[in-house]
PDB file of C-alpha atoms in Angstrom:
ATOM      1  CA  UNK A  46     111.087 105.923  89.057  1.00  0.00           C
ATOM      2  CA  UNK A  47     109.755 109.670  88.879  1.00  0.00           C
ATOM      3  CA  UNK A  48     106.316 108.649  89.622  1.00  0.00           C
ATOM      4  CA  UNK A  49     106.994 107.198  92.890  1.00  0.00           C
ATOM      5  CA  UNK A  50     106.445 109.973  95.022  1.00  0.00           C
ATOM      6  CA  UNK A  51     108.336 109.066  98.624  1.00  0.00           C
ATOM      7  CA  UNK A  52     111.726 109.145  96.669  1.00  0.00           C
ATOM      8  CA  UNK A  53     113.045 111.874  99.292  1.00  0.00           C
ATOM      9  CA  UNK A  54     112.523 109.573 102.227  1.00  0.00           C
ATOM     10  CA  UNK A  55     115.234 107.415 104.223  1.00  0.00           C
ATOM     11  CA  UNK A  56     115.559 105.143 106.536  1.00  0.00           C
ATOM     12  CA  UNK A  57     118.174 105.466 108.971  1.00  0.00           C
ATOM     13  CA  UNK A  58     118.087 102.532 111.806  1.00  0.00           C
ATOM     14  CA  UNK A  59     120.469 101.379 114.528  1.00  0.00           C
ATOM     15  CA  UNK A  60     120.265  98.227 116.545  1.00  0.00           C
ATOM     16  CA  UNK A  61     121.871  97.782 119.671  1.00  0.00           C
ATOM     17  CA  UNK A  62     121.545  94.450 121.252  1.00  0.00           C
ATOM     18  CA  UNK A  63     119.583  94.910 125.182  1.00  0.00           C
ATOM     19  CA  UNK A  64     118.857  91.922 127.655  1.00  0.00           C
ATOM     20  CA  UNK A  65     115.571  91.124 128.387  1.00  0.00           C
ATOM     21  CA  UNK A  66     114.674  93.399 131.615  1.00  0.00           C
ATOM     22  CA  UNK A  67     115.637  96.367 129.916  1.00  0.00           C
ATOM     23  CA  UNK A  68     112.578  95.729 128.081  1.00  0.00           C
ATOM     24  CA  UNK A  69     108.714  97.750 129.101  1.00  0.00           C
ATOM     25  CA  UNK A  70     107.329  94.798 130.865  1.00  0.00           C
ATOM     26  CA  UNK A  71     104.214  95.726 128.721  1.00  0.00           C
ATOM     27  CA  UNK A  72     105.987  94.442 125.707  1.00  0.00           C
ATOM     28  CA  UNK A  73     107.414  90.902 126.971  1.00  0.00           C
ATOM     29  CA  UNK A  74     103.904  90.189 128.457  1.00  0.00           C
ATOM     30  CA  UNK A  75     102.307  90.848 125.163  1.00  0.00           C
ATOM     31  CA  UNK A  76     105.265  88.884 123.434  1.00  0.00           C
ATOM     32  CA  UNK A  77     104.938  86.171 126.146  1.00  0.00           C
ATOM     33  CA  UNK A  78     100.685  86.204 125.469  1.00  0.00           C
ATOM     34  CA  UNK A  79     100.688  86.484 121.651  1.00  0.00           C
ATOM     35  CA  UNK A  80     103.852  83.438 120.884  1.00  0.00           C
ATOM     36  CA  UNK A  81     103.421  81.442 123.800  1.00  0.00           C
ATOM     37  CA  UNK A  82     105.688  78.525 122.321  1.00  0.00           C
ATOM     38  CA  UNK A  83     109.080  80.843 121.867  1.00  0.00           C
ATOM     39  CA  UNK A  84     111.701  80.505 124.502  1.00  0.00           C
ATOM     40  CA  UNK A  85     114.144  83.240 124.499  1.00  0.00           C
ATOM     41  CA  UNK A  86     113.717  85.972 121.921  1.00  0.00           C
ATOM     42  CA  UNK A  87     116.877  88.301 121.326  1.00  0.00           C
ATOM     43  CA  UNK A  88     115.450  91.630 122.218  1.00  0.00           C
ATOM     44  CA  UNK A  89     116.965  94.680 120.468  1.00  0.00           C
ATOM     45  CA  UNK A  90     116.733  98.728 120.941  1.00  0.00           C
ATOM     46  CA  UNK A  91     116.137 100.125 117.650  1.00  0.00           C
ATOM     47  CA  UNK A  92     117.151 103.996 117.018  1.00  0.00           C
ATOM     48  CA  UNK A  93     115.861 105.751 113.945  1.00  0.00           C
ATOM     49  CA  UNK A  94     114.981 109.198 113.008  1.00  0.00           C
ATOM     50  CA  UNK A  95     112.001 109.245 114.995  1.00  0.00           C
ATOM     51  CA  UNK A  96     113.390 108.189 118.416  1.00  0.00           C
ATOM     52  CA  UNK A  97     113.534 104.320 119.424  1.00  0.00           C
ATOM     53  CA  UNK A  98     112.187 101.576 120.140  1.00  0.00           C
ATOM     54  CA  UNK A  99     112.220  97.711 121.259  1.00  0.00           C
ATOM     55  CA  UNK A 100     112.434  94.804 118.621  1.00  0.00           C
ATOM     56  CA  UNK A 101     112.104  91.057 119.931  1.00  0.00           C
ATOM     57  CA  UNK A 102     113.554  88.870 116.958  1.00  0.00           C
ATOM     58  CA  UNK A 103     112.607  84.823 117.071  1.00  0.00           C
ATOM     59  CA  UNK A 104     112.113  82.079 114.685  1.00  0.00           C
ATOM     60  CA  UNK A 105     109.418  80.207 115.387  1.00  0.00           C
ATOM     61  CA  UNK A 106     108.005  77.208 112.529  1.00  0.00           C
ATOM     62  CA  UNK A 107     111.041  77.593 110.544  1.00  0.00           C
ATOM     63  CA  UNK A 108     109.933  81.133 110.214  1.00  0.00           C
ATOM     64  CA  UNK A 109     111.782  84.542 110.934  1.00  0.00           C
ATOM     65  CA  UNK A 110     109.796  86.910 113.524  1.00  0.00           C
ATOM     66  CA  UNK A 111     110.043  90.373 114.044  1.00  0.00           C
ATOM     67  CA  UNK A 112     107.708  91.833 116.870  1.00  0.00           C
ATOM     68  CA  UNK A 113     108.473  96.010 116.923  1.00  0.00           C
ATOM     69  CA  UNK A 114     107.146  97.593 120.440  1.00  0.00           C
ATOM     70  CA  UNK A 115     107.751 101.504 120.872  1.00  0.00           C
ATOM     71  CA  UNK A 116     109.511 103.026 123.420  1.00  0.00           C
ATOM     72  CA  UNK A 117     106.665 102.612 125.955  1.00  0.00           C
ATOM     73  CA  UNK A 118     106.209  99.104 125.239  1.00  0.00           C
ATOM     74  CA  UNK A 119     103.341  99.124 123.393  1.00  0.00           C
ATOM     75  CA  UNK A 120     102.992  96.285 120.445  1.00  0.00           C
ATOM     76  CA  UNK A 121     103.690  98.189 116.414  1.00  0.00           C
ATOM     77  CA  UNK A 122     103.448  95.080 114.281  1.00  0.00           C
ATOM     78  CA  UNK A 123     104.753  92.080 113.577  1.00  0.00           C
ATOM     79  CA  UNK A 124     107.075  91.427 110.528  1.00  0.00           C
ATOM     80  CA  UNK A 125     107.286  87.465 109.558  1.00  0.00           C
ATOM     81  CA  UNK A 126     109.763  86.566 106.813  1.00  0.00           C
ATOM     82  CA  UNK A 127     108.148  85.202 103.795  1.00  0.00           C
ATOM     83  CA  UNK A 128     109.563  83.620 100.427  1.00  0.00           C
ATOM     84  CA  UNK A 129     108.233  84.764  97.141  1.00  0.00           C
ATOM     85  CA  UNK A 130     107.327  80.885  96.791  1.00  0.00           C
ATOM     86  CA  UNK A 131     104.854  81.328  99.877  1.00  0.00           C
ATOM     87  CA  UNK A 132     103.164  84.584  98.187  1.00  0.00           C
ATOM     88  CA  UNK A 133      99.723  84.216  96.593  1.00  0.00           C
ATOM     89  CA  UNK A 134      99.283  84.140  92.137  1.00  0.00           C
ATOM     90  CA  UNK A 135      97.365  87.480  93.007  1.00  0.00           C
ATOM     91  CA  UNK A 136     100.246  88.950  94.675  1.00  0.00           C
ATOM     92  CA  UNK A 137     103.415  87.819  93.078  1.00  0.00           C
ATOM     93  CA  UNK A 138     101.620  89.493  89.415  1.00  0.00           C
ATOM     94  CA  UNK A 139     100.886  92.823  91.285  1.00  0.00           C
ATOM     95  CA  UNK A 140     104.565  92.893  92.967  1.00  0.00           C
ATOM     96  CA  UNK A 141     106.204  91.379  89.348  1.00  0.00           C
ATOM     97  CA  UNK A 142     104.171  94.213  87.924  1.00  0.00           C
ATOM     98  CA  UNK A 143     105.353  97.032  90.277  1.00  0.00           C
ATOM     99  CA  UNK A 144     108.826  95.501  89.978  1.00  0.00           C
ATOM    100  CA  UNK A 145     109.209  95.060  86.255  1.00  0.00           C
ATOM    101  CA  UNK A 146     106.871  98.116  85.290  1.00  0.00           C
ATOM    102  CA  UNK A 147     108.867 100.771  87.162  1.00  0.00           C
ATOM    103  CA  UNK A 148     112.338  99.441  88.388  1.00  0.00           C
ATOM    104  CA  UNK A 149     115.519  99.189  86.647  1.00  0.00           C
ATOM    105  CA  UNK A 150     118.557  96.413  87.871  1.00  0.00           C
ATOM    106  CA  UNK A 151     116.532  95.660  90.901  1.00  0.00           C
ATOM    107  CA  UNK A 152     116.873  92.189  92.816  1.00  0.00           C
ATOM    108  CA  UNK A 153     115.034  91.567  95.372  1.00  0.00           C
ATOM    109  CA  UNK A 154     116.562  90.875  99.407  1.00  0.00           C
ATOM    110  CA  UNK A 155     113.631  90.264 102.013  1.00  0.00           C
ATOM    111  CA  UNK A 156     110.086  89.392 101.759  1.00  0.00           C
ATOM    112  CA  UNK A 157     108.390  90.079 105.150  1.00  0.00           C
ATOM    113  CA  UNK A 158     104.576  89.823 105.701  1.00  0.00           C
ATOM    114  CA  UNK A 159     103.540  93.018 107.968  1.00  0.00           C
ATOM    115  CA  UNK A 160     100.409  92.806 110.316  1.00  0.00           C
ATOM    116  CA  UNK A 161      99.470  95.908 112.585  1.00  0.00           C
ATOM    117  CA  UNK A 162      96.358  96.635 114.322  1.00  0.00           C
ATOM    118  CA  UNK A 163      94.878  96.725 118.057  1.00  0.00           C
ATOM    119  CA  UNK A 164      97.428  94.641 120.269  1.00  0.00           C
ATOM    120  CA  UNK A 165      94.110  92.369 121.226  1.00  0.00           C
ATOM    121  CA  UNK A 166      93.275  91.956 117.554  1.00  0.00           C
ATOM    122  CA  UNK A 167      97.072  90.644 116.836  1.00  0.00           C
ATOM    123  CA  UNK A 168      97.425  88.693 119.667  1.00  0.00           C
ATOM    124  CA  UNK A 169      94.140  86.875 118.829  1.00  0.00           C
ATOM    125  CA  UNK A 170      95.011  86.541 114.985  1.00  0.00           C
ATOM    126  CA  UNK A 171      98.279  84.849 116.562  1.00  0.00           C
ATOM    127  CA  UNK A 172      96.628  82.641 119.054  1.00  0.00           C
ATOM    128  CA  UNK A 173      93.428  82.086 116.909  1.00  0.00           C
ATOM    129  CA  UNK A 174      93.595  83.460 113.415  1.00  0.00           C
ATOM    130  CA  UNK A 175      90.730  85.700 114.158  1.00  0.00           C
ATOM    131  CA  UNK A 176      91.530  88.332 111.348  1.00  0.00           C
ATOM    132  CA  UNK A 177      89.078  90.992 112.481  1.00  0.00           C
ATOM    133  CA  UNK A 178      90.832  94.167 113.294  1.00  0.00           C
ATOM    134  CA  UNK A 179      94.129  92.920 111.572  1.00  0.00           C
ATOM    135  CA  UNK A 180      96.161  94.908 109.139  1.00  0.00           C
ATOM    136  CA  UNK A 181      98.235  92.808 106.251  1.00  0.00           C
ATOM    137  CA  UNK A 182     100.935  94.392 104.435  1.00  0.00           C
ATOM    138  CA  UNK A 183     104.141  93.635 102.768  1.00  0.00           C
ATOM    139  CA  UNK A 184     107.206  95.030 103.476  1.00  0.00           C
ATOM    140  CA  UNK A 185     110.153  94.563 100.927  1.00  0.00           C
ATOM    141  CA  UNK A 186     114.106  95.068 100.572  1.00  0.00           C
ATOM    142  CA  UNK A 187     115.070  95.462  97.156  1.00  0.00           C
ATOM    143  CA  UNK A 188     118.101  96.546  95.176  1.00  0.00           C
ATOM    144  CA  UNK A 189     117.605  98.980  92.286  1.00  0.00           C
ATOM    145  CA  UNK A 190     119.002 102.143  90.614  1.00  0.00           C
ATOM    146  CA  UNK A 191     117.995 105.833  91.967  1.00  0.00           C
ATOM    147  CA  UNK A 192     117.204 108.690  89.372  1.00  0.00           C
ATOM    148  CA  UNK A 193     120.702 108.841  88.790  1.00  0.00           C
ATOM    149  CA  UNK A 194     121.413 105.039  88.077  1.00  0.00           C
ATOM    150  CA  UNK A 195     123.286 104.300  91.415  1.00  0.00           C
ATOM    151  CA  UNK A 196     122.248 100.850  92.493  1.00  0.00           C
ATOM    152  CA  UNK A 197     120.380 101.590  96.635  1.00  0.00           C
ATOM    153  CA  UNK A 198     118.588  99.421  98.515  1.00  0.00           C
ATOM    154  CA  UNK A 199     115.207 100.496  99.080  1.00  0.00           C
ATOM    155  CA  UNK A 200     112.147  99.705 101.479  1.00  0.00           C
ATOM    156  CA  UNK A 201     108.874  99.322  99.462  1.00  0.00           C
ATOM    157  CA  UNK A 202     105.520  98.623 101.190  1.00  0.00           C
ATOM    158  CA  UNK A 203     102.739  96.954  99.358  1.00  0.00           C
ATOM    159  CA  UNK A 204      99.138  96.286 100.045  1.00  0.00           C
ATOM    160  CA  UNK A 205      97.782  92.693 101.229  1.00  0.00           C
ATOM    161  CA  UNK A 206      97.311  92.134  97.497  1.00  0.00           C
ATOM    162  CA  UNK A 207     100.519  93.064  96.054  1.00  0.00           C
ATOM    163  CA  UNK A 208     100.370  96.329  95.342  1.00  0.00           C
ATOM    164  CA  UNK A 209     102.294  99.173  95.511  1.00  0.00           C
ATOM    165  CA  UNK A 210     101.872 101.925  98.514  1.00  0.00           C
ATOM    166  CA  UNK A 211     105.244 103.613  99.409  1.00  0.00           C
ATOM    167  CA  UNK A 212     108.683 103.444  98.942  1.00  0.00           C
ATOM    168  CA  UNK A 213     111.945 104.883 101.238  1.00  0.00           C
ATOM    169  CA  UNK A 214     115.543 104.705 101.025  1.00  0.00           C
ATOM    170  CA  UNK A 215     117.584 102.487 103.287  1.00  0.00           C
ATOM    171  CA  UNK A 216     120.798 103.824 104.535  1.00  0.00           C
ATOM    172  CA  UNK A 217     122.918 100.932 105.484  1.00  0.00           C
ATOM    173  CA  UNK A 218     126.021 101.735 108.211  1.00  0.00           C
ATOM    174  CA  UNK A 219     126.937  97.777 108.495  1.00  0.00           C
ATOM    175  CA  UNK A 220     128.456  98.027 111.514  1.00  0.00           C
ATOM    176  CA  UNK A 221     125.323  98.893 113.208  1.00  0.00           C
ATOM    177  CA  UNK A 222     122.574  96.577 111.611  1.00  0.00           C
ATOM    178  CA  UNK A 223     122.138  93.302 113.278  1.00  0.00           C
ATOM    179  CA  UNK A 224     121.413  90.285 110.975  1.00  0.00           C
ATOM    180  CA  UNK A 225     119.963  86.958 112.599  1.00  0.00           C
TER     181      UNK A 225
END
């Protein structure tokens, strides 16, 4: 685990619960544009170490969404929930490589695919899979032992291929994380 090199980083989130006009209308017209088939998405204000911002959480085809807006209302990414049976050969061998190569005792919690980009270029990929402009990463909870073998949970993000970029600490208060 020495050679990962974002060891020192955390990430420290609260979610409070908001109703929907509390919202930038900037982000529930892009939401309302991009997923025109989702009904009523349970919007969220999420506070972390570098200020806040708005989360609209959905599930839309059996499928977990996460759409992250800053504080302005202007579209982050979009997270989807994934299972490691959905994930490409390619990229379950890079992430079983990463995972077996360099952790000890981990196990892993949450498979999301990540896409970022332009707001225009997502909500087209959305509405017409026009990848162009699109950004496709993997973000990943996982269990497994610090320097000092205590067990954490961690936050690793990993190229559209599988492989490894960065890696952060998550610091877990329960009574402020929202599950759906």
């Amino acid at each position: 685990m020495s050679s990962i090199s974002v060891l020192g980083q955390e990430k420290v989130e609260r979610e409070v619960r908001v109703k929907e006009h509390q919202v930038p209308m900037e982000a529930r017209k892009w939401l309302k544009d991009a997923f025109e088939k989702i009904r009523k998405p349970k919007w969220y204000k999420e506070f972390s170490e570098l200020g806040y911002s708005f989360e609209a959480k959905f599930k839309l085809k059996d499928r977990f969404h996460s759409v992250e807006f800053d504080s302005l209302g202007n579209m982050l990414d979009v997270e989807i929930e994934i299972e490691w049976e959905g994930l490409s050969d390619e990229v379950k061998a890079n992430l079983s490589s990463h995972f077996v190569g360099t952790l000890r005792g981990f196990k892993l919690e949450k498979i999301q695919i990540q896409y970022s980009g332009l707001p225009a270029d997502l909500e087209d990929f959305f509405d017409e899979e026009e990848t162009d402009g699109v950004l496709i990463q993997f973000e990943i909870e996982y269990q497994a032992e610090d320097q000092s073998k205590v067990i954490r949970l961690w936050e690793g993000t990993f190229s559209s291929d599988g492989k490894f970029l960065a890696q952060r600490r998550i610091v877990v208060r329960e009574i402020f994380n929202l599950s759906f």
